[in-house]
Amino acid sequence: MRLRGTARDWMRARFMGLVAFLCCGLGVVVFQAYRIQILHGDKLRAEIQKIYQREVTVVPARGSIYDRNGEDLAISIPVDSVYARPGRIEDPVGTAKRLSAILELDYETILRKLKQDAPFVWLKRQVVPLVGSRVRSLGLPGIGVVQETRRFYPNLELASHLLGFVGVDGQGLEGIEFQYDGLLKGETSRLIVDHDALGRPLGAAEGVVVARRDGKNLVLTIHKEIQYIAEQRLLEGVEAAKAKGGMTIVMDPRTGEILAMANVPTFNPNTYKQYPEGTLKNRCITDSYEPGSAFKPFIVAGAIEEKAFRPSDPIYCESGAYRIHDKVIRDIHRYGTLPLSGVIQKSSNIGAAKIGLSMGAERVYSYIRRFGFGRPTGVDLPGEASGLLRPPKWAPIELATISFGQGVSVTALQLATAFSALANGGRIMRPYVVKEILDAQGNTVERRTPQQVGQAISPTTAAEVTKILVSVVSSEGTGSQAAVEGFKIAGKTGTAQKPDLRNGGYMKGKYVASFVGFAPANDPRLCVLVAVDEPQGNIYGGQTAAPIFREILKDAMGILGIYPEERLLAQGKNGSAGGGAL
């Protein structure tokens, strides 16, 4: 009986121990479940997703860029790109040999990529369709071809500095492509796909697209035909002058819309890597230069606005030499007394200097600023310079030289914008190049309108200065070669020696020759600037830049359907004979 009781106690003890063990085990399981599900649930789920889900980047098509009439300027086209998965390649040496000739890449370069310790490497991106087809036909393990999009500029060099270009990964690097990159590229899509442990897509799993947004399209203010004419005429003129380069801008002075903007030398944005970095810059907005005599109309405008001078007031021009302390200002010709209007017509440095000195530094500075110099215009393009305009603590000689465009620097766009103000009644209009933004379906998202950002002078003063500028483009003026038969044209020549930024002073024999003007003078529709960098032989704006201006203006007027006045044709006004050379 005692043995039986002992056995029962022992059995009971074993049973209780088993129950306690099971309870402890269950407690451990519950605790672990709590730890996994509650304490570390989010972290562990993310780890599992990394193993069983794969994220594939899908780059949406980049938005197109059109001119104002809907002509293609930049589009995206489908292209093939060749990649490798090194871990799946069975014969790296043989694979590299077979791909080398097709991809036109060095064998060693390919082999090095195939031996990388990486799950994925690009071998060559954005290849022509034939290359992609040949790689596919080989059926090489671990080698694949995927379709991407490539930026294509169907007009080659046309408007290249305006448009800019796009890198191999689809990011805008210069010009409009850079400025509006966020709109054009849209939002990169992510395709989430479930995979098994071996990386194979699960048959029943469907991809989930996250954050998909296609790029928007841009409609520019640029007129493709006028852009082409501007580029061709500028190139011809630069080559004729054996110059280093040149710039031209065509604007609508009423609105600030840029119809054309060109630089020489130019480049093809489809192959931008083949060009020196300096060639890729849009010098119309990035580079500053001394404007020379093209600056004088703004000093005269301030003098007339302040009622310090009238157009007929006489100014003694010292017979070609004017001493200020130990410096001497000279004119090309020995003028005696000229009316204020004659100072501009004949482009007298001495006359302009005397006008500036009589006004004083503060007033001269004020009007220079009113016309927008010394600060960016606000154009919707990247890299715009401010030019150089120092505070008005100027010595008399500095005030004198600034009055004829020396000692101050401007960008081509600043100068064209300021001349547009003379053409439109004194209004400073913000220049712009994007006219409209469209979504991927072609619906208008935003439409840009002209913006007035200042009033430099009164309409009455602008009209007075315009009359003076018309006299420049006459047989007695320095801009006679800018004349177009049947049109009344207002403009100004400029010839400026280039400063030596390294050693100080000016570089001998190196000039910027320019002409800027607008037409028809009585109802301006176009403002055109031409600047020629370092012309050889004939250095004067009236003989180098003015003829280029004439050809661009004449062709652009025809394109826009602006016809000569019969009255002026009959009278033969604004002929091309005679004139000066400044």
Coordinates of C-alpha atoms in Angstrom, one line a residue:
M1 CA 0.0 0.0 0.0
R2 CA 2.8 2.3 0.8
L3 CA 4.6 1.6 -2.5
R4 CA 1.3 2.3 -4.3
G5 CA 1.0 5.7 -2.6
T6 CA 4.6 6.6 -3.5
A7 CA 4.0 5.7 -7.1
R8 CA 0.9 7.8 -7.2
D9 CA 2.8 10.8 -5.7
W10 CA 5.6 10.3 -8.2
M11 CA 3.1 10.1 -11.1
R12 CA 1.4 13.2 -9.8
A13 CA 4.7 15.0 -9.6
R14 CA 5.6 14.0 -13.1
F15 CA 2.3 15.2 -14.4
M16 CA 2.5 18.5 -12.6
G17 CA 6.1 19.0 -13.9
L18 CA 4.9 18.3 -17.5
V19 CA 2.1 20.8 -17.1
A20 CA 4.5 23.4 -15.7
F21 CA 6.9 22.7 -18.6
L22 CA 4.1 23.1 -21.1
C23 CA 2.9 26.3 -19.5
C24 CA 6.4 27.6 -19.6
G25 CA 6.7 26.6 -23.3
L26 CA 3.4 28.2 -24.1
G27 CA 4.5 31.3 -22.2
V28 CA 7.7 31.5 -24.3
V29 CA 5.6 31.1 -27.5
V30 CA 3.2 33.8 -26.4
F31 CA 6.0 36.1 -25.4
Q32 CA 7.8 35.5 -28.7
A33 CA 4.6 36.1 -30.6
Y34 CA 4.1 39.3 -28.7
R35 CA 7.7 40.4 -29.4
I36 CA 7.4 39.5 -33.1
Q37 CA 3.9 40.8 -33.8
I38 CA 3.8 43.8 -31.5
L39 CA 7.2 45.0 -30.4
H40 CA 9.2 44.4 -33.7
G41 CA 6.3 43.7 -36.1
D42 CA 6.9 46.7 -38.5
K43 CA 10.7 46.1 -38.6
L44 CA 10.4 42.4 -39.4
R45 CA 7.7 42.9 -42.0
A46 CA 10.0 45.4 -43.8
E47 CA 12.8 42.8 -43.6
I48 CA 10.5 40.1 -45.2
Q49 CA 9.4 42.5 -47.9
K50 CA 13.1 43.1 -48.8
I51 CA 13.5 39.4 -49.3
Y52 CA 10.2 38.6 -51.1
Q53 CA 9.5 41.8 -52.8
R54 CA 11.5 43.6 -55.5
E55 CA 11.2 47.2 -56.4
V56 CA 11.8 48.0 -60.1
T57 CA 12.2 51.7 -61.1
V58 CA 10.1 52.7 -64.1
V59 CA 11.1 56.1 -65.6
P60 CA 8.2 57.8 -67.2
A61 CA 8.5 59.5 -70.6
R62 CA 10.0 63.0 -70.4
G63 CA 7.7 65.7 -71.5
S64 CA 8.1 67.3 -75.0
I65 CA 9.2 70.8 -75.7
Y66 CA 7.4 72.7 -78.6
D67 CA 7.9 76.1 -80.2
R68 CA 5.0 78.6 -80.1
N69 CA 3.4 77.0 -83.1
G70 CA 3.5 73.4 -81.8
E71 CA 6.7 72.4 -83.7
D72 CA 8.8 69.7 -82.0
L73 CA 12.0 71.0 -80.4
A74 CA 12.7 68.2 -77.9
I75 CA 11.1 64.8 -77.7
S76 CA 11.7 61.4 -76.0
I77 CA 12.1 58.2 -78.1
P78 CA 12.3 54.6 -77.0
V79 CA 15.8 53.1 -76.9
D80 CA 17.4 49.8 -75.7
S81 CA 19.9 49.6 -72.9
V82 CA 22.1 46.5 -72.2
Y83 CA 22.7 45.2 -68.7
A84 CA 24.2 42.2 -66.9
R85 CA 23.5 40.1 -63.8
P86 CA 27.1 39.0 -62.9
G87 CA 25.9 36.2 -60.6
R88 CA 24.0 34.5 -63.4
I89 CA 26.8 34.6 -66.0
E90 CA 28.2 31.1 -66.7
D91 CA 31.1 32.1 -69.0
P92 CA 32.3 35.7 -68.3
V93 CA 35.2 35.5 -70.7
G94 CA 33.2 34.1 -73.6
T95 CA 30.3 36.5 -72.9
A96 CA 32.7 39.5 -72.9
K97 CA 34.2 38.4 -76.2
R98 CA 30.8 38.1 -77.9
L99 CA 29.5 41.4 -76.6
S100 CA 32.7 43.4 -77.3
A101 CA 32.2 43.8 -81.1
I102 CA 28.4 44.3 -80.9
L103 CA 28.6 47.0 -78.2
E104 CA 31.8 48.5 -79.6
L105 CA 33.3 48.4 -76.1
D106 CA 36.7 47.2 -75.0
Y107 CA 36.8 43.5 -74.1
E108 CA 38.6 44.2 -70.8
T109 CA 36.0 46.8 -69.8
I110 CA 33.1 44.4 -70.3
L111 CA 34.9 41.5 -68.5
R112 CA 35.6 43.8 -65.6
K113 CA 31.9 44.6 -65.3
L114 CA 30.9 41.0 -65.6
K115 CA 33.1 40.0 -62.7
Q116 CA 31.8 42.6 -60.4
D117 CA 30.3 41.5 -57.0
A118 CA 27.0 43.2 -57.8
P119 CA 23.5 41.9 -58.6
F120 CA 23.1 44.3 -61.6
V121 CA 25.4 46.4 -63.8
W122 CA 24.8 48.5 -66.9
L123 CA 27.0 47.5 -69.9
K124 CA 25.8 50.2 -72.4
R125 CA 22.8 52.4 -72.2
Q126 CA 20.7 54.0 -75.0
V127 CA 22.0 51.9 -77.9
V128 CA 20.5 51.9 -81.4
P129 CA 17.7 49.3 -82.0
L130 CA 19.9 47.0 -84.2
V131 CA 22.4 46.6 -81.3
G132 CA 19.6 45.8 -78.9
S133 CA 18.2 43.2 -81.3
R134 CA 21.6 41.5 -81.8
V135 CA 22.2 41.2 -78.1
R136 CA 18.7 39.7 -77.6
S137 CA 19.3 37.1 -80.3
L138 CA 22.5 35.8 -78.6
G139 CA 20.4 34.6 -75.6
L140 CA 23.4 34.9 -73.3
P141 CA 22.7 33.9 -69.6
G142 CA 22.8 36.9 -67.3
I143 CA 22.6 39.4 -70.1
G144 CA 19.5 41.4 -70.8
V145 CA 18.1 44.3 -72.8
V146 CA 15.6 46.8 -71.3
Q147 CA 13.8 49.6 -73.0
E148 CA 14.3 53.1 -71.8
T149 CA 13.7 56.6 -73.3
R150 CA 16.3 58.9 -74.7
R151 CA 16.1 62.6 -75.3
F152 CA 16.2 63.6 -78.9
Y153 CA 16.5 67.0 -80.5
P154 CA 15.1 66.6 -84.1
N155 CA 16.4 70.0 -85.3
L156 CA 20.0 69.2 -84.2
E157 CA 21.7 72.6 -83.4
L158 CA 18.6 74.7 -83.5
A159 CA 18.0 76.6 -80.2
S160 CA 20.6 74.3 -78.5
H161 CA 21.7 76.9 -76.0
L162 CA 18.1 77.6 -75.0
L163 CA 17.0 74.0 -74.8
G164 CA 20.1 72.7 -73.1
F165 CA 20.4 68.9 -72.9
V166 CA 19.7 65.8 -70.7
G167 CA 22.0 63.3 -69.1
V168 CA 21.9 59.6 -69.6
D169 CA 19.8 59.1 -66.5
G170 CA 17.2 61.6 -67.7
Q171 CA 18.1 64.6 -65.7
G172 CA 18.2 68.1 -67.3
L173 CA 21.7 69.5 -67.2
E174 CA 21.5 72.9 -69.0
G175 CA 19.0 75.4 -70.4
I176 CA 15.2 74.8 -70.3
E177 CA 15.8 71.1 -69.7
F178 CA 17.5 72.1 -66.4
Q179 CA 15.3 75.0 -65.4
Y180 CA 12.1 72.9 -65.8
D181 CA 13.5 69.5 -65.0
G182 CA 11.0 68.8 -62.3
L183 CA 8.0 69.4 -64.6
L184 CA 9.5 67.7 -67.6
K185 CA 10.6 64.4 -66.0
G186 CA 7.5 63.9 -63.9
E187 CA 7.8 61.6 -61.0
T188 CA 9.8 58.4 -61.2
S189 CA 7.4 55.3 -60.8
R190 CA 8.1 52.3 -58.6
L191 CA 6.8 48.9 -59.6
I192 CA 6.5 46.5 -56.6
V193 CA 6.6 42.8 -57.5
D194 CA 6.5 39.7 -55.2
H195 CA 9.3 37.1 -55.7
D196 CA 10.1 33.7 -54.3
A197 CA 13.3 32.9 -52.4
L198 CA 15.1 32.3 -55.6
G199 CA 14.2 35.7 -57.0
R200 CA 11.6 34.4 -59.4
P201 CA 8.3 36.4 -59.9
L202 CA 5.4 34.6 -58.2
G203 CA 2.9 33.5 -60.8
A204 CA -0.2 34.9 -59.0
A205 CA 1.4 38.1 -57.9
E206 CA 0.6 41.4 -59.7
G207 CA 2.9 44.5 -59.7
V208 CA 1.7 47.5 -57.8
V209 CA 2.6 50.9 -59.3
V210 CA 3.4 53.5 -56.7
A211 CA 3.7 57.3 -57.3
R212 CA 3.3 57.4 -61.1
R213 CA 3.2 60.8 -62.7
D214 CA 4.1 61.5 -66.3
G215 CA 6.2 64.5 -67.3
K216 CA 4.5 67.7 -68.5
N217 CA 5.1 69.4 -71.9
L218 CA 6.3 72.9 -72.5
V219 CA 5.2 75.4 -75.2
L220 CA 7.9 78.1 -75.7
T221 CA 7.6 81.6 -76.9
I222 CA 10.3 80.7 -79.4
H223 CA 9.4 80.9 -83.1
K224 CA 11.2 78.1 -84.9
E225 CA 11.5 79.8 -88.2
I226 CA 12.8 83.1 -86.7
Q227 CA 15.2 81.1 -84.5
Y228 CA 16.6 79.4 -87.6
I229 CA 17.0 82.7 -89.4
A230 CA 18.7 84.3 -86.4
E231 CA 21.2 81.4 -86.1
Q232 CA 22.0 81.3 -89.8
R233 CA 22.5 85.1 -90.2
L234 CA 24.5 85.3 -87.1
L235 CA 26.8 82.4 -88.2
E236 CA 27.3 84.0 -91.6
G237 CA 28.1 87.3 -90.0
V238 CA 30.6 85.9 -87.5
E239 CA 32.3 83.9 -90.2
A240 CA 32.5 87.0 -92.5
A241 CA 34.1 89.0 -89.6
K242 CA 36.4 86.1 -88.7
A243 CA 35.2 86.6 -85.2
K244 CA 35.5 84.5 -82.1
G245 CA 31.8 84.2 -81.6
G246 CA 28.5 86.1 -81.5
M247 CA 25.1 86.5 -79.8
T248 CA 21.7 87.5 -81.0
I249 CA 18.3 87.9 -79.4
V250 CA 14.9 88.6 -81.0
M251 CA 12.2 89.8 -78.6
D252 CA 8.6 91.1 -78.8
P253 CA 9.1 94.5 -77.0
R254 CA 5.4 94.7 -76.1
T255 CA 5.3 91.5 -74.1
G256 CA 8.9 90.4 -73.3
E257 CA 8.4 87.1 -75.2
I258 CA 11.7 85.8 -76.6
L259 CA 11.2 84.7 -80.2
A260 CA 14.8 83.7 -80.8
M261 CA 18.1 83.5 -78.8
A262 CA 21.3 82.2 -80.4
N263 CA 25.0 81.9 -79.8
V264 CA 28.0 81.1 -82.1
P265 CA 29.7 78.7 -81.8
T266 CA 26.8 76.4 -81.4
F267 CA 26.5 72.6 -80.6
N268 CA 24.3 69.6 -81.2
P269 CA 22.6 68.7 -77.9
N270 CA 22.2 65.0 -79.1
T271 CA 26.0 64.7 -78.8
Y272 CA 26.8 67.4 -76.3
K273 CA 29.7 65.5 -74.7
Q274 CA 31.7 66.0 -77.9
Y275 CA 31.9 69.8 -77.3
P276 CA 34.1 71.9 -75.0
E277 CA 32.3 73.0 -71.8
G278 CA 32.5 76.7 -72.7
T279 CA 30.6 76.1 -76.0
L280 CA 27.6 74.8 -74.0
K281 CA 27.0 78.0 -72.1
N282 CA 24.1 80.4 -73.2
R283 CA 26.3 83.5 -73.3
C284 CA 23.3 85.7 -74.0
I285 CA 22.5 85.4 -70.3
T286 CA 25.7 84.1 -68.6
D287 CA 28.3 86.5 -69.9
S288 CA 28.7 90.2 -69.2
Y289 CA 30.4 92.7 -71.5
E290 CA 30.9 96.4 -71.7
P291 CA 28.2 97.7 -74.0
G292 CA 30.0 100.8 -75.3
S293 CA 28.0 103.3 -77.3
A294 CA 24.9 101.1 -77.2
F295 CA 24.6 102.3 -73.6
K296 CA 24.3 106.1 -74.5
P297 CA 20.5 106.1 -75.2
F298 CA 19.8 105.3 -71.5
I299 CA 21.8 108.3 -70.3
V300 CA 20.1 110.6 -72.8
A301 CA 16.7 109.2 -71.8
G302 CA 17.4 110.1 -68.2
A303 CA 18.6 113.6 -69.2
I304 CA 15.4 114.2 -71.2
E305 CA 13.2 112.7 -68.5
E306 CA 14.8 114.9 -65.8
K307 CA 14.3 117.9 -68.2
A308 CA 18.0 118.5 -67.9
F309 CA 18.3 118.6 -71.7
R310 CA 16.1 118.8 -74.7
P311 CA 16.9 116.9 -78.0
S312 CA 17.8 120.2 -79.6
D313 CA 20.1 121.5 -76.9
P314 CA 23.7 122.1 -78.1
I315 CA 26.7 120.3 -76.6
Y316 CA 30.2 121.3 -77.5
C317 CA 32.2 118.1 -78.3
E318 CA 35.7 119.7 -77.9
S319 CA 36.8 118.9 -81.5
G320 CA 37.5 115.3 -80.6
A321 CA 39.5 115.5 -77.3
Y322 CA 38.2 116.3 -73.8
R323 CA 40.5 116.3 -70.8
I324 CA 39.3 115.3 -67.3
H325 CA 42.2 115.8 -64.9
D326 CA 44.9 113.5 -66.2
K327 CA 42.7 111.5 -68.6
V328 CA 41.6 112.3 -72.1
I329 CA 38.3 111.2 -73.7
R330 CA 38.4 111.0 -77.5
D331 CA 35.9 110.7 -80.4
I332 CA 36.6 109.0 -83.6
H333 CA 35.8 112.2 -85.5
R334 CA 36.4 115.8 -84.5
Y335 CA 33.0 117.1 -83.7
G336 CA 32.4 120.7 -82.7
T337 CA 28.9 121.5 -81.4
L338 CA 26.2 118.9 -81.7
P339 CA 22.6 118.9 -80.5
L340 CA 21.8 116.3 -77.9
S341 CA 20.2 114.2 -80.7
G342 CA 23.4 114.5 -82.7
V343 CA 25.4 113.1 -79.8
I344 CA 23.5 109.8 -80.3
Q345 CA 23.3 110.0 -84.1
K346 CA 27.1 110.5 -84.4
S347 CA 27.9 108.5 -81.3
S348 CA 30.1 111.1 -79.6
N349 CA 31.8 109.8 -76.4
I350 CA 32.6 113.4 -75.3
G351 CA 29.0 114.5 -75.7
A352 CA 27.7 111.6 -73.7
A353 CA 30.3 112.2 -71.0
K354 CA 29.2 115.8 -70.7
I355 CA 25.6 114.8 -70.4
G356 CA 26.4 112.4 -67.6
L357 CA 28.6 114.8 -65.8
S358 CA 25.9 117.5 -65.9
M359 CA 23.4 115.0 -64.4
G360 CA 25.6 113.8 -61.6
A361 CA 26.4 110.2 -60.4
E362 CA 23.3 109.7 -58.3
R363 CA 20.8 110.6 -61.1
V364 CA 22.8 108.6 -63.7
Y365 CA 22.9 105.6 -61.5
S366 CA 19.2 105.9 -60.8
Y367 CA 18.3 105.7 -64.5
I368 CA 20.7 102.9 -65.2
R369 CA 19.0 100.9 -62.4
R370 CA 15.5 101.9 -63.7
F371 CA 16.4 100.3 -67.0
G372 CA 17.2 97.0 -65.2
F373 CA 21.0 97.1 -65.3
G374 CA 23.0 95.7 -62.4
R375 CA 20.4 92.9 -61.6
P376 CA 19.0 89.8 -63.3
T377 CA 16.1 90.3 -65.7
G378 CA 14.3 87.4 -64.1
V379 CA 14.1 85.3 -67.3
D380 CA 13.1 81.7 -66.7
L381 CA 16.5 80.3 -67.8
P382 CA 19.3 79.1 -65.5
G383 CA 22.6 80.8 -64.9
E384 CA 21.6 84.4 -65.5
A385 CA 24.3 87.0 -64.6
S386 CA 23.7 90.4 -63.1
G387 CA 26.3 92.4 -65.0
L388 CA 28.4 94.9 -63.2
L389 CA 27.2 98.2 -61.8
R390 CA 29.1 99.6 -58.9
P391 CA 27.5 102.0 -56.4
P392 CA 27.6 105.7 -57.5
K393 CA 30.7 106.8 -55.6
W394 CA 32.3 107.5 -58.9
A395 CA 35.2 109.9 -59.6
P396 CA 34.4 112.3 -62.5
I397 CA 36.3 110.2 -65.0
E398 CA 34.3 107.1 -64.0
L399 CA 31.0 108.9 -64.4
A400 CA 32.1 110.2 -67.8
T401 CA 33.2 106.8 -69.1
I402 CA 30.1 105.0 -67.7
S403 CA 28.0 107.5 -69.6
F404 CA 29.3 106.1 -72.9
G405 CA 29.2 102.4 -71.8
Q406 CA 32.7 101.9 -70.4
G407 CA 33.3 100.7 -66.8
V408 CA 29.8 99.1 -66.6
S409 CA 29.0 95.6 -67.9
V410 CA 25.7 94.1 -69.1
T411 CA 24.3 90.9 -70.5
A412 CA 22.9 90.7 -74.0
L413 CA 19.5 90.0 -72.5
Q414 CA 19.6 93.0 -70.2
L415 CA 20.5 95.3 -73.1
A416 CA 17.7 93.9 -75.3
T417 CA 15.2 94.2 -72.5
A418 CA 16.2 97.8 -71.8
F419 CA 15.9 98.7 -75.5
S420 CA 12.5 97.0 -75.5
A421 CA 11.5 99.6 -72.8
L422 CA 12.5 102.4 -75.2
A423 CA 10.2 100.8 -77.8
N424 CA 7.1 100.2 -75.6
G425 CA 6.7 103.5 -73.8
G426 CA 9.2 103.0 -71.0
R427 CA 7.8 99.8 -69.6
I428 CA 10.2 97.2 -68.4
M429 CA 8.8 93.8 -69.3
R430 CA 10.1 90.6 -67.8
P431 CA 11.6 88.4 -70.6
Y432 CA 10.3 84.8 -70.7
V433 CA 10.6 81.7 -72.8
V434 CA 7.9 79.4 -71.6
K435 CA 4.5 80.3 -72.9
E436 CA 2.4 77.4 -71.7
I437 CA 2.6 74.2 -69.6
L438 CA 0.6 71.2 -70.8
D439 CA -0.1 67.9 -69.0
A440 CA 0.6 64.5 -70.7
Q441 CA -2.8 64.6 -72.4
G442 CA -2.2 68.0 -73.9
N443 CA -4.4 70.0 -71.6
T444 CA -3.3 73.4 -70.5
V445 CA -2.0 73.4 -66.9
E446 CA -0.6 76.9 -66.8
R447 CA -0.6 79.8 -69.3
R448 CA 2.0 82.5 -68.9
T449 CA 1.2 86.2 -69.5
P450 CA 3.3 89.3 -70.0
Q451 CA 4.6 90.9 -66.7
Q452 CA 5.5 94.6 -66.4
V453 CA 8.2 94.9 -63.7
G454 CA 9.0 98.6 -63.9
Q455 CA 8.5 101.9 -65.6
A456 CA 11.9 103.3 -66.6
I457 CA 10.8 106.6 -68.2
S458 CA 7.5 108.2 -69.4
P459 CA 6.0 107.3 -72.8
T460 CA 6.7 110.9 -73.9
T461 CA 10.4 110.5 -73.2
A462 CA 10.5 107.1 -74.8
A463 CA 9.0 108.7 -78.0
E464 CA 11.6 111.4 -78.0
V465 CA 14.5 108.9 -77.6
T466 CA 12.9 106.8 -80.4
K467 CA 13.0 109.7 -82.8
I468 CA 16.7 110.2 -82.0
L469 CA 17.4 106.5 -82.5
V470 CA 15.7 106.6 -85.9
S471 CA 18.2 109.3 -86.9
V472 CA 21.0 106.8 -86.1
V473 CA 19.7 104.5 -88.9
S474 CA 19.9 107.1 -91.6
S475 CA 22.5 108.1 -94.1
E476 CA 23.9 110.6 -91.6
G477 CA 24.0 108.1 -88.6
T478 CA 26.4 105.4 -87.5
G479 CA 23.8 102.7 -88.1
S480 CA 23.0 103.2 -91.7
Q481 CA 23.8 99.6 -92.6
A482 CA 21.0 98.4 -90.3
A483 CA 18.4 100.0 -92.6
V484 CA 15.7 97.9 -94.2
E485 CA 13.9 99.4 -97.1
G486 CA 10.3 100.3 -96.4
F487 CA 10.6 100.3 -92.6
K488 CA 11.4 103.1 -90.1
I489 CA 14.0 101.5 -87.7
A490 CA 15.3 102.8 -84.4
G491 CA 18.7 101.5 -83.1
K492 CA 22.1 102.2 -81.8
T493 CA 25.6 100.9 -82.6
G494 CA 28.2 99.9 -80.1
T495 CA 31.9 99.3 -80.2
A496 CA 33.6 98.4 -76.9
Q497 CA 37.1 97.4 -76.2
K498 CA 37.3 94.2 -74.0
P499 CA 38.7 94.7 -70.5
D500 CA 41.7 92.8 -69.4
L501 CA 40.4 91.0 -66.2
R502 CA 43.7 89.6 -65.3
N503 CA 46.1 92.6 -65.7
G504 CA 43.7 95.5 -65.6
G505 CA 43.0 98.0 -68.3
Y506 CA 41.9 96.9 -71.8
M507 CA 43.1 94.2 -74.2
K508 CA 44.7 95.6 -77.3
G509 CA 42.8 94.9 -80.6
K510 CA 39.9 93.0 -78.9
Y511 CA 36.4 94.4 -79.2
V512 CA 32.7 93.6 -79.0
A513 CA 30.9 95.1 -81.9
S514 CA 27.1 95.4 -81.5
F515 CA 23.9 96.8 -82.8
V516 CA 20.5 96.8 -81.1
G517 CA 17.3 98.3 -82.3
F518 CA 13.6 97.8 -82.9
A519 CA 11.0 98.2 -85.7
P520 CA 8.7 99.4 -87.0
A521 CA 9.7 102.5 -85.0
N522 CA 6.2 103.9 -84.9
D523 CA 4.6 100.6 -83.8
P524 CA 7.5 98.3 -82.6
R525 CA 6.9 94.6 -83.1
L526 CA 10.5 93.3 -82.9
C527 CA 13.6 94.2 -80.9
V528 CA 16.8 92.6 -82.2
L529 CA 20.2 92.6 -80.6
V530 CA 23.4 91.4 -82.3
A531 CA 26.9 91.3 -80.7
V532 CA 30.0 90.1 -82.4
D533 CA 32.9 89.0 -80.2
E534 CA 36.4 89.9 -81.4
P535 CA 35.8 90.7 -85.1
Q536 CA 38.9 90.9 -87.2
G537 CA 39.7 93.8 -89.4
N538 CA 36.5 96.0 -89.2
I539 CA 35.8 96.3 -85.5
Y540 CA 32.9 98.8 -85.6
G541 CA 29.3 97.8 -84.7
G542 CA 27.9 99.9 -87.5
Q543 CA 29.8 97.9 -90.1
T544 CA 30.0 94.5 -88.5
A545 CA 26.9 93.9 -86.4
A546 CA 24.4 96.3 -88.1
P547 CA 24.3 94.2 -91.4
I548 CA 23.5 91.1 -89.4
F549 CA 20.7 92.9 -87.6
R550 CA 19.3 94.1 -91.0
E551 CA 19.2 90.5 -92.4
I552 CA 17.6 89.0 -89.2
L553 CA 15.0 91.8 -89.0
K554 CA 14.1 91.7 -92.7
D555 CA 13.5 88.0 -92.7
A556 CA 11.7 88.0 -89.3
M557 CA 9.4 90.7 -90.5
G558 CA 8.5 88.6 -93.5
I559 CA 7.8 85.5 -91.4
L560 CA 5.5 87.5 -89.1
G561 CA 3.7 89.1 -92.1
I562 CA 4.8 92.7 -91.2
Y563 CA 5.1 94.4 -94.6
P564 CA 7.0 97.6 -95.6
E565 CA 5.2 100.8 -95.7
E566 CA 4.4 101.9 -99.3
R567 CA 5.0 105.5 -98.3
L568 CA 8.5 104.8 -97.1
L569 CA 9.3 102.6 -100.1
A570 CA 8.3 105.5 -102.4
Q571 CA 10.3 108.1 -100.4
G572 CA 13.3 105.8 -100.2
K573 CA 13.9 106.7 -96.6
N574 CA 16.4 104.8 -94.3
G575 CA 18.7 104.2 -97.3
S576 CA 21.9 102.4 -96.8
A577 CA 24.3 105.0 -98.1
G578 CA 26.7 107.0 -95.9
G579 CA 26.9 106.9 -92.2
G580 CA 29.6 106.5 -89.6
A581 CA 31.3 103.5 -88.1
L582 CA 30.9 103.4 -84.3

